[in-house]
PDB file of C-alpha atoms in Angstrom:
ATOM      1  CA  MET A  13     153.611 170.663 116.000  1.00 81.00           C
ATOM      2  CA  SER A  14     156.425 168.977 117.925  1.00 88.00           C
ATOM      3  CA  ARG A  15     155.600 166.803 120.926  1.00 94.00           C
ATOM      4  CA  VAL A  16     158.320 168.451 123.008  1.00 96.00           C
ATOM      5  CA  SER A  17     159.695 171.969 122.801  1.00 96.00           C
ATOM      6  CA  PHE A  18     163.262 173.227 122.760  1.00 96.00           C
ATOM      7  CA  ASP A  19     162.525 175.404 125.799  1.00 96.00           C
ATOM      8  CA  GLN A  20     161.101 172.466 127.765  1.00 96.00           C
ATOM      9  CA  LEU A  21     164.235 170.448 127.151  1.00 97.00           C
ATOM     10  CA  ILE A  22     166.553 173.348 128.014  1.00 97.00           C
ATOM     11  CA  GLU A  23     164.736 173.954 131.284  1.00 97.00           C
ATOM     12  CA  ALA A  24     165.007 170.255 132.143  1.00 97.00           C
ATOM     13  CA  GLY A  25     168.753 170.226 131.482  1.00 96.00           C
ATOM     14  CA  ALA A  26     168.454 167.777 128.600  1.00 97.00           C
ATOM     15  CA  HIS A  27     171.328 169.513 126.786  1.00 96.00           C
ATOM     16  CA  PHE A  28     174.036 168.698 129.325  1.00 95.00           C
ATOM     17  CA  GLY A  29     176.221 165.835 128.180  1.00 95.00           C
ATOM     18  CA  HIS A  30     179.241 164.322 129.911  1.00 94.00           C
ATOM     19  CA  LEU A  31     182.816 165.522 130.214  1.00 94.00           C
ATOM     20  CA  THR A  32     184.448 165.852 126.803  1.00 92.00           C
ATOM     21  CA  ARG A  33     187.118 163.289 127.722  1.00 93.00           C
ATOM     22  CA  LYS A  34     184.375 160.704 128.278  1.00 92.00           C
ATOM     23  CA  TRP A  35     182.626 161.212 124.959  1.00 93.00           C
ATOM     24  CA  ASN A  36     181.811 158.495 122.455  1.00 94.00           C
ATOM     25  CA  ALA A  37     182.820 159.722 119.007  1.00 94.00           C
ATOM     26  CA  ALA A  38     179.768 158.107 117.441  1.00 95.00           C
ATOM     27  CA  MET A  39     177.628 160.709 119.239  1.00 97.00           C
ATOM     28  CA  ALA A  40     179.358 163.582 117.433  1.00 96.00           C
ATOM     29  CA  PRO A  41     176.433 164.222 115.035  1.00 96.00           C
ATOM     30  CA  TYR A  42     174.246 165.030 118.043  1.00 97.00           C
ATOM     31  CA  ILE A  43     176.693 167.339 119.844  1.00 96.00           C
ATOM     32  CA  PHE A  44     176.290 171.093 119.407  1.00 94.00           C
ATOM     33  CA  MET A  45     179.398 172.402 121.162  1.00 93.00           C
ATOM     34  CA  GLU A  46     181.786 172.138 124.102  1.00 91.00           C
ATOM     35  CA  ARG A  47     181.429 174.370 127.144  1.00 92.00           C
ATOM     36  CA  ASN A  48     183.656 174.199 130.213  1.00 92.00           C
ATOM     37  CA  ASP A  49     184.832 170.725 129.175  1.00 92.00           C
ATOM     38  CA  ILE A  50     181.225 169.516 128.938  1.00 94.00           C
ATOM     39  CA  HIS A  51     179.560 168.461 125.706  1.00 97.00           C
ATOM     40  CA  ILE A  52     176.327 170.263 124.903  1.00 97.00           C
ATOM     41  CA  ILE A  53     173.712 168.230 123.054  1.00 98.00           C
ATOM     42  CA  ASP A  54     171.977 169.727 120.015  1.00 97.00           C
ATOM     43  CA  LEU A  55     168.401 169.890 121.283  1.00 97.00           C
ATOM     44  CA  HIS A  56     167.019 170.804 117.872  1.00 97.00           C
ATOM     45  CA  LYS A  57     167.986 167.282 116.833  1.00 98.00           C
ATOM     46  CA  THR A  58     166.537 165.911 120.058  1.00 98.00           C
ATOM     47  CA  VAL A  59     163.151 167.462 119.258  1.00 98.00           C
ATOM     48  CA  VAL A  60     163.202 165.854 115.802  1.00 97.00           C
ATOM     49  CA  LYS A  61     164.226 162.462 117.188  1.00 98.00           C
ATOM     50  CA  VAL A  62     161.526 162.522 119.868  1.00 98.00           C
ATOM     51  CA  ASP A  63     158.903 163.202 117.193  1.00 98.00           C
ATOM     52  CA  GLU A  64     160.241 160.374 115.018  1.00 98.00           C
ATOM     53  CA  ALA A  65     160.307 157.900 117.909  1.00 98.00           C
ATOM     54  CA  ALA A  66     156.857 158.940 119.108  1.00 98.00           C
ATOM     55  CA  GLU A  67     155.317 158.470 115.672  1.00 98.00           C
ATOM     56  CA  ILE A  68     156.810 154.988 115.312  1.00 98.00           C
ATOM     57  CA  ALA A  69     155.688 154.064 118.836  1.00 98.00           C
ATOM     58  CA  LYS A  70     152.176 155.276 117.977  1.00 98.00           C
ATOM     59  CA  VAL A  71     152.058 153.069 114.881  1.00 98.00           C
ATOM     60  CA  MET A  72     153.287 150.084 116.882  1.00 98.00           C
ATOM     61  CA  ALA A  73     150.674 150.639 119.594  1.00 97.00           C
ATOM     62  CA  LYS A  74     147.941 150.990 116.978  1.00 97.00           C
ATOM     63  CA  GLY A  75     149.084 147.643 115.607  1.00 96.00           C
ATOM     64  CA  GLY A  76     148.644 146.053 119.028  1.00 95.00           C
ATOM     65  CA  LYS A  77     152.354 145.681 119.717  1.00 96.00           C
ATOM     66  CA  LYS A  78     154.024 145.961 123.106  1.00 96.00           C
ATOM     67  CA  ILE A  79     157.007 148.186 123.888  1.00 97.00           C
ATOM     68  CA  LEU A  80     159.026 147.159 126.940  1.00 97.00           C
ATOM     69  CA  PHE A  81     160.394 150.139 128.910  1.00 97.00           C
ATOM     70  CA  VAL A  82     163.716 149.581 130.691  1.00 96.00           C
ATOM     71  CA  ALA A  83     164.967 152.105 133.261  1.00 95.00           C
ATOM     72  CA  THR A  84     166.691 150.849 136.401  1.00 93.00           C
ATOM     73  CA  LYS A  85     168.367 154.087 137.513  1.00 93.00           C
ATOM     74  CA  LYS A  86     167.122 154.999 140.964  1.00 91.00           C
ATOM     75  CA  GLN A  87     166.187 158.585 140.085  1.00 91.00           C
ATOM     76  CA  LEU A  88     164.339 157.575 136.917  1.00 92.00           C
ATOM     77  CA  LYS A  89     162.559 154.289 137.533  1.00 90.00           C
ATOM     78  CA  GLY A  90     159.542 155.655 139.409  1.00 92.00           C
ATOM     79  CA  ALA A  91     158.443 158.076 136.702  1.00 95.00           C
ATOM     80  CA  VAL A  92     159.138 155.642 133.860  1.00 96.00           C
ATOM     81  CA  ALA A  93     157.177 152.851 135.567  1.00 93.00           C
ATOM     82  CA  GLU A  94     154.217 155.151 136.178  1.00 95.00           C
ATOM     83  CA  LEU A  95     154.141 156.418 132.590  1.00 97.00           C
ATOM     84  CA  ALA A  96     154.501 152.962 131.031  1.00 96.00           C
ATOM     85  CA  LYS A  97     151.854 151.506 133.331  1.00 93.00           C
ATOM     86  CA  ALA A  98     149.413 154.293 132.424  1.00 96.00           C
ATOM     87  CA  VAL A  99     149.423 153.177 128.776  1.00 96.00           C
ATOM     88  CA  GLY A 100     149.457 149.451 129.520  1.00 94.00           C
ATOM     89  CA  MET A 101     153.065 148.862 128.488  1.00 95.00           C
ATOM     90  CA  PRO A 102     155.389 146.468 130.358  1.00 93.00           C
ATOM     91  CA  TYR A 103     158.427 147.804 132.174  1.00 93.00           C
ATOM     92  CA  VAL A 104     161.535 146.700 134.049  1.00 92.00           C
ATOM     93  CA  THR A 105     162.700 149.211 136.646  1.00 91.00           C
ATOM     94  CA  GLU A 106     164.345 147.135 139.370  1.00 86.00           C
ATOM     95  CA  ARG A 107     167.020 145.027 137.695  1.00 85.00           C
ATOM     96  CA  TRP A 108     167.496 143.458 134.299  1.00 90.00           C
ATOM     97  CA  SER A 109     168.034 139.722 134.761  1.00 83.00           C
ATOM     98  CA  GLY A 110     170.162 138.181 132.027  1.00 86.00           C
ATOM     99  CA  GLY A 111     168.040 136.130 129.646  1.00 89.00           C
ATOM    100  CA  MET A 112     164.819 138.101 130.060  1.00 90.00           C
ATOM    101  CA  LEU A 113     164.558 138.179 126.270  1.00 93.00           C
ATOM    102  CA  THR A 114     166.964 135.538 124.979  1.00 93.00           C
ATOM    103  CA  ASN A 115     165.618 132.871 127.332  1.00 88.00           C
ATOM    104  CA  PHE A 116     162.026 134.039 127.428  1.00 86.00           C
ATOM    105  CA  ALA A 117     160.656 130.500 127.819  1.00 84.00           C
ATOM    106  CA  THR A 118     162.385 130.256 131.201  1.00 82.00           C
ATOM    107  CA  ILE A 119     160.978 133.626 132.200  1.00 82.00           C
ATOM    108  CA  ARG A 120     157.513 132.296 131.422  1.00 81.00           C
ATOM    109  CA  LYS A 121     158.214 129.331 133.716  1.00 84.00           C
ATOM    110  CA  ALA A 122     159.132 131.747 136.508  1.00 82.00           C
ATOM    111  CA  VAL A 123     155.899 133.641 135.880  1.00 81.00           C
ATOM    112  CA  LYS A 124     153.967 130.365 136.070  1.00 84.00           C
ATOM    113  CA  LYS A 125     155.665 129.553 139.360  1.00 84.00           C
ATOM    114  CA  MET A 126     154.553 132.918 140.721  1.00 81.00           C
ATOM    115  CA  GLY A 127     151.024 132.212 139.509  1.00 82.00           C
ATOM    116  CA  ASP A 128     151.048 128.802 141.186  1.00 87.00           C
ATOM    117  CA  ILE A 129     151.951 130.429 144.493  1.00 87.00           C
ATOM    118  CA  ASP A 130     149.076 132.880 144.098  1.00 86.00           C
ATOM    119  CA  LYS A 131     146.756 129.975 143.357  1.00 89.00           C
ATOM    120  CA  MET A 132     147.897 128.221 146.546  1.00 88.00           C
ATOM    121  CA  THR A 133     146.990 131.332 148.508  1.00 87.00           C
ATOM    122  CA  ALA A 134     143.600 131.645 146.829  1.00 89.00           C
ATOM    123  CA  ASP A 135     142.489 128.030 147.275  1.00 89.00           C
ATOM    124  CA  GLY A 136     143.666 127.719 150.879  1.00 86.00           C
ATOM    125  CA  THR A 137     146.560 125.313 150.228  1.00 88.00           C
ATOM    126  CA  PHE A 138     148.993 127.886 151.578  1.00 84.00           C
ATOM    127  CA  ASP A 139     147.237 127.894 154.970  1.00 87.00           C
ATOM    128  CA  ASN A 140     147.933 124.177 155.428  1.00 86.00           C
ATOM    129  CA  LEU A 141     151.704 124.576 155.105  1.00 88.00           C
ATOM    130  CA  SER A 142     154.125 124.740 158.001  1.00 89.00           C
ATOM    131  CA  LYS A 143     155.352 128.115 159.220  1.00 87.00           C
ATOM    132  CA  ARG A 144     158.762 127.485 157.673  1.00 88.00           C
ATOM    133  CA  GLU A 145     157.287 126.508 154.296  1.00 88.00           C
ATOM    134  CA  LYS A 146     155.071 129.593 154.293  1.00 86.00           C
ATOM    135  CA  LEU A 147     158.078 131.806 154.951  1.00 90.00           C
ATOM    136  CA  GLN A 148     160.127 130.189 152.174  1.00 89.00           C
ATOM    137  CA  ILE A 149     157.316 130.448 149.628  1.00 88.00           C
ATOM    138  CA  SER A 150     156.496 134.036 150.601  1.00 88.00           C
ATOM    139  CA  ARG A 151     160.133 135.043 150.151  1.00 88.00           C
ATOM    140  CA  GLN A 152     160.279 133.268 146.802  1.00 84.00           C
ATOM    141  CA  ARG A 153     157.107 135.047 145.656  1.00 84.00           C
ATOM    142  CA  ALA A 154     158.450 138.450 146.703  1.00 82.00           C
ATOM    143  CA  LYS A 155     161.769 137.822 144.949  1.00 80.00           C
ATOM    144  CA  LEU A 156     160.076 136.733 141.732  1.00 77.00           C
ATOM    145  CA  GLU A 157     157.783 139.760 141.768  1.00 75.00           C
ATOM    146  CA  LEU A 158     160.722 142.124 142.284  1.00 72.00           C
ATOM    147  CA  THR A 159     162.728 140.516 139.489  1.00 71.00           C
ATOM    148  CA  LEU A 160     159.947 140.101 136.955  1.00 74.00           C
ATOM    149  CA  GLY A 161     158.020 143.317 137.572  1.00 69.00           C
ATOM    150  CA  SER A 162     155.277 143.991 135.063  1.00 74.00           C
ATOM    151  CA  ILE A 163     156.690 141.554 132.496  1.00 79.00           C
ATOM    152  CA  ALA A 164     154.790 138.882 134.401  1.00 75.00           C
ATOM    153  CA  ASP A 165     151.828 139.933 132.253  1.00 76.00           C
ATOM    154  CA  MET A 166     153.715 139.545 128.942  1.00 81.00           C
ATOM    155  CA  ARG A 167     152.594 136.499 126.987  1.00 82.00           C
ATOM    156  CA  ARG A 168     155.182 136.949 124.246  1.00 89.00           C
ATOM    157  CA  LEU A 169     158.356 138.836 123.465  1.00 93.00           C
ATOM    158  CA  PRO A 170     157.946 142.610 123.170  1.00 95.00           C
ATOM    159  CA  SER A 171     157.992 144.149 119.716  1.00 96.00           C
ATOM    160  CA  ALA A 172     160.442 146.837 120.843  1.00 98.00           C
ATOM    161  CA  LEU A 173     162.417 148.133 123.817  1.00 98.00           C
ATOM    162  CA  PHE A 174     162.568 151.696 125.097  1.00 98.00           C
ATOM    163  CA  VAL A 175     165.780 152.089 127.080  1.00 98.00           C
ATOM    164  CA  VAL A 176     166.978 154.893 129.327  1.00 96.00           C
ATOM    165  CA  ASP A 177     170.809 154.869 129.567  1.00 94.00           C
ATOM    166  CA  VAL A 178     172.197 152.356 127.079  1.00 96.00           C
ATOM    167  CA  MET A 179     175.415 151.919 129.068  1.00 95.00           C
ATOM    168  CA  LYS A 180     173.644 150.824 132.223  1.00 95.00           C
ATOM    169  CA  GLU A 181     171.164 148.675 130.306  1.00 96.00           C
ATOM    170  CA  HIS A 182     173.729 147.214 127.894  1.00 96.00           C
ATOM    171  CA  ILE A 183     172.618 143.621 128.572  1.00 96.00           C
ATOM    172  CA  ALA A 184     169.036 144.433 127.605  1.00 96.00           C
ATOM    173  CA  VAL A 185     170.245 146.171 124.434  1.00 97.00           C
ATOM    174  CA  ALA A 186     172.491 143.212 123.541  1.00 97.00           C
ATOM    175  CA  GLU A 187     169.643 140.727 123.998  1.00 97.00           C
ATOM    176  CA  ALA A 188     167.312 142.818 121.855  1.00 97.00           C
ATOM    177  CA  LYS A 189     169.939 143.107 119.121  1.00 96.00           C
ATOM    178  CA  ARG A 190     170.518 139.353 119.183  1.00 96.00           C
ATOM    179  CA  LEU A 191     166.799 138.729 118.634  1.00 96.00           C
ATOM    180  CA  GLY A 192     166.296 141.492 116.088  1.00 97.00           C
ATOM    181  CA  ILE A 193     164.054 143.504 118.392  1.00 97.00           C
ATOM    182  CA  PRO A 194     164.262 147.250 117.611  1.00 98.00           C
ATOM    183  CA  VAL A 195     165.431 149.566 120.377  1.00 98.00           C
ATOM    184  CA  PHE A 196     164.380 153.128 121.171  1.00 98.00           C
ATOM    185  CA  ALA A 197     166.794 154.805 123.582  1.00 98.00           C
ATOM    186  CA  ILE A 198     167.695 158.039 125.285  1.00 98.00           C
ATOM    187  CA  VAL A 199     171.409 158.241 124.523  1.00 98.00           C
ATOM    188  CA  ASP A 200     173.920 160.499 126.284  1.00 97.00           C
ATOM    189  CA  THR A 201     177.230 161.761 124.881  1.00 97.00           C
ATOM    190  CA  ASN A 202     179.269 159.015 126.574  1.00 96.00           C
ATOM    191  CA  SER A 203     177.261 156.180 125.018  1.00 96.00           C
ATOM    192  CA  ASP A 204     177.508 154.170 121.802  1.00 95.00           C
ATOM    193  CA  PRO A 205     174.412 154.648 119.623  1.00 96.00           C
ATOM    194  CA  SER A 206     175.429 152.043 117.028  1.00 94.00           C
ATOM    195  CA  ASN A 207     173.141 149.318 118.403  1.00 94.00           C
ATOM    196  CA  ILE A 208     170.178 151.665 118.823  1.00 98.00           C
ATOM    197  CA  ASP A 209     167.549 151.829 116.100  1.00 97.00           C
ATOM    198  CA  TYR A 210     165.895 155.053 117.264  1.00 98.00           C
ATOM    199  CA  VAL A 211     168.341 157.377 119.004  1.00 98.00           C
ATOM    200  CA  ILE A 212     167.037 160.220 121.171  1.00 98.00           C
ATOM    201  CA  PRO A 213     170.089 162.297 122.163  1.00 98.00           C
ATOM    202  CA  ALA A 214     169.637 163.736 125.657  1.00 98.00           C
ATOM    203  CA  ASN A 215     170.954 163.856 129.199  1.00 97.00           C
ATOM    204  CA  ASP A 216     170.040 160.431 130.574  1.00 95.00           C
ATOM    205  CA  ASP A 217     170.842 161.482 134.152  1.00 95.00           C
ATOM    206  CA  SER A 218     168.213 164.215 134.305  1.00 96.00           C
ATOM    207  CA  ALA A 219     164.956 162.906 135.761  1.00 96.00           C
ATOM    208  CA  ALA A 220     163.096 165.931 134.388  1.00 97.00           C
ATOM    209  CA  ALA A 221     164.446 165.455 130.855  1.00 97.00           C
ATOM    210  CA  VAL A 222     163.733 161.726 130.847  1.00 97.00           C
ATOM    211  CA  GLU A 223     160.194 162.296 132.107  1.00 97.00           C
ATOM    212  CA  ILE A 224     159.482 164.857 129.364  1.00 98.00           C
ATOM    213  CA  ILE A 225     160.722 162.510 126.639  1.00 98.00           C
ATOM    214  CA  VAL A 226     159.051 159.361 127.962  1.00 98.00           C
ATOM    215  CA  SER A 227     155.815 161.313 128.518  1.00 98.00           C
ATOM    216  CA  ALA A 228     155.824 162.395 124.872  1.00 98.00           C
ATOM    217  CA  VAL A 229     156.379 158.837 123.657  1.00 98.00           C
ATOM    218  CA  CYS A 230     153.710 157.450 125.991  1.00 98.00           C
ATOM    219  CA  ALA A 231     151.246 160.126 124.852  1.00 98.00           C
ATOM    220  CA  ALA A 232     151.809 158.931 121.289  1.00 98.00           C
ATOM    221  CA  ILE A 233     151.297 155.323 122.402  1.00 98.00           C
ATOM    222  CA  SER A 234     148.028 156.360 124.039  1.00 98.00           C
ATOM    223  CA  GLU A 235     146.881 157.935 120.772  1.00 97.00           C
ATOM    224  CA  GLY A 236     147.722 154.750 118.911  1.00 97.00           C
ATOM    225  CA  LEU A 237     145.770 152.662 121.402  1.00 97.00           C
ATOM    226  CA  GLN A 238     142.762 154.981 121.136  1.00 96.00           C
ATOM    227  CA  GLU A 239     142.810 154.728 117.345  1.00 96.00           C
ATOM    228  CA  ARG A 240     143.043 150.947 117.623  1.00 95.00           C
ATOM    229  CA  LYS A 241     140.069 150.893 119.964  1.00 93.00           C
ATOM    230  CA  ALA A 242     138.075 153.143 117.633  1.00 92.00           C
ATOM    231  CA  GLU A 243     138.669 150.634 114.845  1.00 88.00           C
ATOM    232  CA  GLY A 244     137.260 147.893 117.050  1.00 85.00           C
ATOM    233  CA  LYS A 245     140.445 145.860 117.255  1.00 74.00           C
ATOM    234  CA  GLY A 246     141.617 143.776 120.193  1.00 65.00           C
ATOM    235  CA  ASP A 247     144.142 144.708 122.827  1.00 58.00           C
ATOM    236  CA  GLU A 248     147.034 142.838 121.318  1.00 54.00           C
ATOM    237  CA  LYS A 249     148.115 141.653 117.907  1.00 47.00           C
ATOM    238  CA  ASP A 250     148.173 137.874 117.514  1.00 40.00           C
ATOM    239  CA  GLU A 251     151.843 137.204 116.845  1.00 40.00           C
ATOM    240  CA  ASN A 252     154.011 134.114 116.993  1.00 36.00           C
ATOM    241  CA  GLU A 253     155.118 133.492 120.603  1.00 38.00           C
ATOM    242  CA  GLU A 254     158.821 133.831 119.892  1.00 38.00           C
ATOM    243  CA  GLY A 255     158.888 135.644 116.558  1.00 39.00           C
ATOM    244  CA  VAL A 256     159.512 139.366 116.379  1.00 35.00           C
ATOM    245  CA  LYS A 257     160.111 141.112 113.058  1.00 40.00           C
ATOM    246  CA  ARG A 258     162.626 143.913 113.002  1.00 39.00           C
ATOM    247  CA  ILE A 259     161.481 147.329 111.813  1.00 34.00           C
ATOM    248  CA  GLU A 260     163.961 148.254 109.129  1.00 34.00           C
ATOM    249  CA  HIS A 261     162.759 151.706 108.125  1.00 37.00           C
ATOM    250  CA  GLY A 262     163.743 154.671 110.241  1.00 38.00           C
ATOM    251  CA  ARG A 263     166.948 153.151 111.598  1.00 41.00           C
ATOM    252  CA  SER A 264     169.252 155.855 112.948  1.00 44.00           C
ATOM    253  CA  ARG A 265     172.265 156.702 110.820  1.00 43.00           C
ATOM    254  CA  ASN A 266     175.016 158.257 112.858  1.00 44.00           C
ATOM    255  CA  GLY A 267     177.494 159.037 110.119  1.00 42.00           C
ATOM    256  CA  ALA A 268     181.234 159.471 110.513  1.00 42.00           C
ATOM    257  CA  ALA A 269     182.587 160.816 113.766  1.00 45.00           C
ATOM    258  CA  ARG A 270     183.677 164.425 113.911  1.00 48.00           C
ATOM    259  CA  ARG A 271     184.876 166.760 116.612  1.00 48.00           C
ATOM    260  CA  PRO A 272     182.243 169.259 117.758  1.00 50.00           C
ATOM    261  CA  ARG A 273     183.142 172.909 117.684  1.00 49.00           C
ATOM    262  CA  LYS A 274     184.076 174.609 120.942  1.00 48.00           C
ATOM    263  CA  ALA A 275     182.335 177.753 122.807  1.00 47.00           C
ATOM    264  CA  ALA A 276     175.392 139.840 126.310  1.00 42.00           C
ATOM    265  CA  ALA A 277     173.471 137.418 128.302  1.00 41.00           C
ATOM    266  CA  SER A 278     174.149 133.769 129.221  1.00 43.00           C
ATOM    267  CA  SER A 279     171.978 130.834 128.080  1.00 41.00           C
ATOM    268  CA  GLU A 280     170.725 130.333 131.647  1.00 48.00           C
ATOM    269  CA  THR A 281     168.679 133.200 132.954  1.00 52.00           C
ATOM    270  CA  GLU A 282     169.371 134.810 136.298  1.00 57.00           C
ATOM    271  CA  VAL A 283     165.710 134.318 137.188  1.00 54.00           C
ATOM    272  CA  GLU A 284     166.113 130.583 136.696  1.00 53.00           C
ATOM    273  CA  ALA A 285     169.252 130.540 138.818  1.00 52.00           C
ATOM    274  CA  GLU A 286     167.592 132.491 141.625  1.00 53.00           C
ATOM    275  CA  ALA A 287     164.285 130.587 141.710  1.00 52.00           C
TER     276      ALA A 287
END
């Protein structure tokens, strides 16, 4: 049985793509038709792709791997953060700072700095500072927390990314590609799926559609975690700090473009620059 239904997706408006003049030809295999100059996504393929992505995510979770969810669109970030948090997965929903993956060592330094500030507060050192110093440190702590989000708890690079809107999150996708980290993504008709390993064709502007899809994937992750727990394994697989192996099987093949029928990050991270 599929994790999402055709009717659910229709009701959520997952089938509405962008204007035909804005289409990316590489998305042609996932387009059902044109209607009133709008591309209509083939939701039968969406259902299949959600099931494929969910099964792979389940296997990864069972293996103790972390999937980093990235969704910074205002109308989407709340739901995505809540769903990812519920299954213990990291997420970035405020802003993607360049170098979050490619300069992960610097990110860890920023996390340590945030931890040092917390330690100052806990041991009373903070209370002995001047009013001006307290204000500066408090602002720095708030800025770091906003920028880092839940990745402050990540001890190593994620094993995969789950991205909502590959155009908006193109820096995150580019960094993942550079490091060989596989990417799951909800991809709309105006986006290029060529750098995405697991394409889920759908309207990436619909909060309802995104929530249905992410919920299905997170439910699969939860199942994987439960199976891992039942086997008596730890919370996280012991992997090399910087090494992430790419999953080769299951990579999306988009095929040649056809017309549907009618009816990169810098070497210095932004976190480092801001700190």
